[in-house]
Amino acid sequence: RFAINSQTGAIYAARSLDRDISGYTSYNLTVLVVDGGTVPGPLDATVSVFIFLEDVNDNRPDFTRKNQDRSISENEYVGYVAGTILATDPDRGENRSIVYSIKTTELTYVNGTKEEINYDIFDVNGTSGVVTLASRVNRELFTTVTVTFAASDEGRPPQGSTTIYTYTVCDYNDNIPRFTQLEYFANIVENSPDNTPVFTVNARDADLGSSCSNSLPGLGNASNLNFELRYSIVGGNVGMVFAIDAVTGNITVNGLLNRENTSLYTVNLSVTDLGTPPLSSQSVIVINITDGNDHSPVFLNDSLTASIPENAVSFPQGGAARFSHLVTFSATDNDIGTNGFIYYEITAGDPDSSFYIGRKNGSVTVVKDLDREQQGFYELTITAFDEGLPQRSTDATLDVYVLDANEEPPNFTLPAYNLEVPETALLGAVVDVINATDTDSGENGRITYTFVNSNASGVFILNNRTGEITTNVTSLCRMDNITYGFTIRAADNGAFDGVGQLLFSEINATIVVYDVNEQNPVISAPQTFIYPSLVQNQTLITTINSSDLDPCDTGVTLSLSGVNSDDFSLDPITGRLMTVRSLSTDRVRSYELTVTSQDSGSFKIRQSTTQINIVVGMRVPISYSIAAGGGYLQGVPAFTPTAGQVGQEMTYFRPGTSNVVNSVFSTLTASNTLRIAPDPPVDIRGQLLSASTLWPDTRDVRVAMQSVDVNNHAADPGLLYVDVVYSGMSANASCIPSAQSFRCVAQVLLPETWFAGVSGSSGTATISVRGEV
């Protein structure tokens, strides 16, 4: 490393000495000197030479990390330690003492432009190299900060070097997303299908996001989601009829929109970023539902009827305007705007254009004369159109009846009316119906009937609409008049409007009240009177009772006829029958008188008769007695016959004799077996006259009876009895036989209680006949 000049002894460096490389800072050299003597040889001597190497500032500081890329969050505070820079220098002493500084700071803005600034974003400690944040960074202004750091030693002259650190500013979610408008407005047609676009809202977030590394500790987490936005509907979406795309902000239809139900929606919107923590803001969109012409016009009355005289236009009788107008149609439309504008047209039923309708007001009028004989009825179709697209319409019907002009009076169907009514007619009874016709129609043909010059006032009433004549008194019996004459007028209603002319016709009519005699007088039943000895003059034989059931007859008159009727007198009013002379057996034995009862009918006389038999001097030669409790004839039901046997006459014989007992029974008992008691020898023959099934409303049992002795001669038992027994209950009746025939009819009315629970011909009854003195 060193060399020495052998002549001069100068020591010099044989090569470059670099203490920083070799690591030697000093050398200890031994120098040998030799003389040139020969005897005793050359002499030498040595010396130690110490060489110290002094440092020369030949090295510049060297950064341990050069040109670094770092990141820093924009939310970091001033003084935040952003890292440490480090440089080394192999020199010694002041030559290796390093001082750090910032040489330049350059910003790269978000728009890509760059600018070197004259202020520091970062500070660096000149001794330690610690880098701190000198002012806040804003990602929304610049994306990177490029800092040139310098390291310089304190040598003479000083040596230095630089390194470049590029700091990427990491976005921090420090900005709230904002809608572009605080309030949006949109229109959408009602009934729009789902997914129909309504509006697209937009929002902005000042956060830009960045891809930051964490190569420098403590720089925090940065995200590129701070500016990612999501949209949502948070209120006002009644019925969930709208939807919003969370990413794009597109609002679309999501349900049925009906303007008539809801015409305006105020929908609350929210936008939220995806940062941590997420930030959000709100806005409002007012959505107006516009009319979609989804309603057809609706008539207030879709069917109207009108009538008009056939000559209403040419002969208006008071003004054409009054008679030509028929009706006014009115329609409404729930749509709005042009969709709700309505106009009217006659679209059918008017081939001759005889009618006109106001396009806007719906007023229908007649514009030309109509001929009822050619066409008496029109059915017009009235159509209401709206002006929407597509156009909608609704039809209504107008029935027009063409009225005839009042040209003809009413005509009666008969030239005159000659009527009759019975005197028994009750109040309100119909006598007859007057009829007239009118070829005119409507009010011109509507007929009203009235009495003119009538003496029937108060007795009869004429219905002015129907022509019906009815009685107006409770009874026509014994009225002062039996014939009523009057004039009947039939008038039309041609003057119904106060303008037309009333036309009428008249006829004469009479009503005759005639006598009603439908009932024969009722008179007492035939009677027989027996007088064993003389009957004195002025003896009251009997009183004949008679009456007339006809309501208008005043009474009856009695008269007497027959052989030797002049022996008696009959009061025609009271009916007292008396002898006018004495009656003895020497003169006449038997009188057969006929009593006639005649009513007081006016046109037809009715009468009834009855027989009165008077026997003078007759005696009954036979007298019998019947022991109590014995000697009687019974009819007892025994079996159920076939249908052909019911009601047949059955013949039975008394045991040991040829005497015959005949009996006919109805379906009450179906058939009978007669059982005869042996003593005494009196035969009581009975015949059941009832010929129908007995029910609660037909409970009459009648038995005709006759008593004869064993020789079949008439015998007088005094009284004859009929006994009816049913289910432990009994009823009976008696009768007195006629003195001539020794016959009588006994009638038993069965109590209703007997028939409780009995149906059809069920039940069994016992009928017996008996006689006693």
Short mmCIF file of N, CA, C and O in Angstrom, two decimals, residues 517 519-523 544-549 553-561 570-576 594-601 605-610:
data_model
loop_
_atom_site.label_atom_id
_atom_site.label_comp_id
_atom_site.label_asym_id
_atom_site.label_seq_id
_atom_site.Cartn_x
_atom_site.Cartn_y
_atom_site.Cartn_z
N ASN A 517 -187.35 -12.76 -7.69
CA ASN A 517 -188.17 -13.66 -6.88
C ASN A 517 -187.66 -15.07 -7.13
O ASN A 517 -188.16 -15.78 -8.00
N GLN A 519 -187.04 -17.46 -4.48
CA GLN A 519 -187.36 -18.41 -3.41
C GLN A 519 -188.87 -18.62 -3.30
O GLN A 519 -189.64 -17.67 -3.30
N ASN A 520 -189.26 -19.90 -3.23
CA ASN A 520 -190.65 -20.20 -2.89
C ASN A 520 -190.88 -19.91 -1.41
O ASN A 520 -189.94 -20.03 -0.60
N PRO A 521 -192.07 -19.52 -1.05
CA PRO A 521 -192.34 -19.32 0.37
C PRO A 521 -192.10 -20.61 1.17
O PRO A 521 -192.28 -21.72 0.66
N VAL A 522 -191.66 -20.43 2.39
CA VAL A 522 -191.46 -21.55 3.30
C VAL A 522 -192.73 -21.70 4.15
O VAL A 522 -193.21 -20.72 4.74
N ILE A 523 -193.27 -22.93 4.21
CA ILE A 523 -194.52 -23.16 4.91
C ILE A 523 -194.38 -24.36 5.82
O ILE A 523 -193.51 -25.22 5.62
N ILE A 544 -200.75 -21.84 10.79
CA ILE A 544 -199.81 -22.14 9.70
C ILE A 544 -198.74 -21.04 9.67
O ILE A 544 -199.06 -19.85 9.57
N ASN A 545 -197.50 -21.47 9.76
CA ASN A 545 -196.37 -20.52 9.69
C ASN A 545 -195.80 -20.54 8.27
O ASN A 545 -195.48 -21.61 7.73
N SER A 546 -195.59 -19.36 7.70
CA SER A 546 -195.03 -19.25 6.34
C SER A 546 -194.25 -17.93 6.24
O SER A 546 -194.63 -16.93 6.86
N SER A 547 -193.20 -17.97 5.46
CA SER A 547 -192.37 -16.77 5.24
C SER A 547 -191.73 -16.85 3.88
O SER A 547 -191.72 -17.90 3.24
N ASP A 548 -191.20 -15.68 3.42
CA ASP A 548 -190.55 -15.59 2.10
C ASP A 548 -189.09 -15.19 2.33
O ASP A 548 -188.81 -14.17 2.98
N LEU A 549 -188.13 -15.96 1.80
CA LEU A 549 -186.71 -15.69 1.99
C LEU A 549 -186.16 -14.66 1.01
O LEU A 549 -185.01 -14.24 1.13
N ASP A 553 -189.08 -9.02 -1.02
CA ASP A 553 -190.52 -9.28 -0.90
C ASP A 553 -191.00 -8.87 0.48
O ASP A 553 -190.29 -9.04 1.49
N THR A 554 -192.25 -8.36 0.53
CA THR A 554 -192.77 -7.81 1.78
C THR A 554 -193.49 -8.83 2.63
O THR A 554 -193.80 -8.55 3.79
N GLY A 555 -193.83 -10.00 2.11
CA GLY A 555 -194.52 -10.99 2.91
C GLY A 555 -195.27 -11.98 2.04
O GLY A 555 -195.11 -12.01 0.82
N VAL A 556 -196.05 -12.87 2.70
CA VAL A 556 -196.79 -13.91 1.98
C VAL A 556 -198.29 -13.78 2.33
O VAL A 556 -198.68 -13.18 3.34
N THR A 557 -199.10 -14.39 1.47
CA THR A 557 -200.56 -14.45 1.66
C THR A 557 -200.98 -15.90 1.63
O THR A 557 -200.61 -16.63 0.70
N LEU A 558 -201.75 -16.33 2.63
CA LEU A 558 -202.19 -17.73 2.76
C LEU A 558 -203.62 -17.85 2.24
O LEU A 558 -204.46 -16.96 2.42
N SER A 559 -203.86 -19.02 1.61
CA SER A 559 -205.22 -19.33 1.15
C SER A 559 -205.48 -20.81 1.38
O SER A 559 -204.54 -21.60 1.51
N LEU A 560 -206.78 -21.18 1.42
CA LEU A 560 -207.19 -22.55 1.77
C LEU A 560 -208.00 -23.13 0.63
O LEU A 560 -208.85 -22.45 0.04
N SER A 561 -207.79 -24.40 0.32
CA SER A 561 -208.56 -25.09 -0.72
C SER A 561 -208.69 -26.55 -0.32
O SER A 561 -208.06 -27.02 0.63
N LEU A 570 -209.22 -19.55 7.12
CA LEU A 570 -207.77 -19.37 7.26
C LEU A 570 -207.45 -17.89 7.14
O LEU A 570 -207.74 -17.27 6.10
N ASP A 571 -206.89 -17.33 8.18
CA ASP A 571 -206.47 -15.93 8.11
C ASP A 571 -205.28 -15.84 7.17
O ASP A 571 -204.24 -16.49 7.39
N PRO A 572 -205.37 -15.03 6.07
CA PRO A 572 -204.29 -15.01 5.07
C PRO A 572 -202.98 -14.42 5.60
O PRO A 572 -201.92 -14.63 5.01
N ILE A 573 -203.06 -13.71 6.71
CA ILE A 573 -201.86 -13.06 7.22
C ILE A 573 -201.31 -13.82 8.42
O ILE A 573 -200.12 -14.19 8.46
N THR A 574 -202.18 -14.11 9.41
CA THR A 574 -201.70 -14.75 10.64
C THR A 574 -201.59 -16.25 10.52
O THR A 574 -200.86 -16.88 11.29
N GLY A 575 -202.35 -16.87 9.56
CA GLY A 575 -202.28 -18.31 9.38
C GLY A 575 -203.12 -19.10 10.38
O GLY A 575 -202.94 -20.33 10.48
N ARG A 576 -204.03 -18.45 11.10
CA ARG A 576 -204.88 -19.18 12.04
C ARG A 576 -205.95 -19.94 11.27
O ARG A 576 -206.75 -19.36 10.54
N THR A 594 -205.67 -28.19 1.62
CA THR A 594 -204.42 -27.68 1.02
C THR A 594 -204.29 -26.20 1.37
O THR A 594 -205.17 -25.40 1.05
N VAL A 595 -203.16 -25.87 2.03
CA VAL A 595 -202.87 -24.48 2.36
C VAL A 595 -201.81 -23.98 1.37
O VAL A 595 -200.74 -24.58 1.21
N THR A 596 -202.11 -22.85 0.69
CA THR A 596 -201.20 -22.27 -0.29
C THR A 596 -200.66 -20.95 0.27
O THR A 596 -201.43 -20.10 0.73
N SER A 597 -199.28 -20.80 0.16
CA SER A 597 -198.63 -19.57 0.56
C SER A 597 -198.07 -18.90 -0.70
O SER A 597 -197.27 -19.50 -1.42
N GLN A 598 -198.49 -17.65 -0.95
CA GLN A 598 -198.09 -16.94 -2.16
C GLN A 598 -197.31 -15.69 -1.76
O GLN A 598 -197.72 -14.94 -0.88
N ASP A 599 -196.11 -15.46 -2.47
CA ASP A 599 -195.31 -14.29 -2.13
C ASP A 599 -195.84 -13.07 -2.85
O ASP A 599 -196.82 -13.15 -3.60
N SER A 600 -195.10 -11.94 -2.67
CA SER A 600 -195.55 -10.66 -3.23
C SER A 600 -194.70 -10.21 -4.40
O SER A 600 -194.47 -9.02 -4.60
N GLY A 601 -194.15 -11.16 -5.17
CA GLY A 601 -193.31 -10.79 -6.30
C GLY A 601 -194.03 -9.94 -7.31
O GLY A 601 -195.25 -10.08 -7.50
N ILE A 605 -194.59 -14.58 -9.62
CA ILE A 605 -195.16 -14.94 -8.30
C ILE A 605 -194.82 -16.38 -8.01
O ILE A 605 -194.96 -17.27 -8.86
N ARG A 606 -194.35 -16.61 -6.78
CA ARG A 606 -194.04 -17.97 -6.34
C ARG A 606 -194.95 -18.34 -5.18
O ARG A 606 -195.39 -17.47 -4.41
N GLN A 607 -195.23 -19.69 -5.08
CA GLN A 607 -196.08 -20.17 -4.00
C GLN A 607 -195.65 -21.55 -3.56
O GLN A 607 -194.96 -22.27 -4.29
N SER A 608 -196.06 -21.90 -2.33
CA SER A 608 -195.80 -23.22 -1.76
C SER A 608 -197.08 -23.71 -1.10
O SER A 608 -197.96 -22.91 -0.72
N THR A 609 -197.21 -25.04 -0.97
CA THR A 609 -198.42 -25.63 -0.36
C THR A 609 -198.02 -26.62 0.72
O THR A 609 -196.90 -27.13 0.74
N THR A 610 -198.97 -26.89 1.62
CA THR A 610 -198.81 -27.93 2.63
C THR A 610 -200.17 -28.57 2.85
O THR A 610 -201.22 -27.98 2.55
#
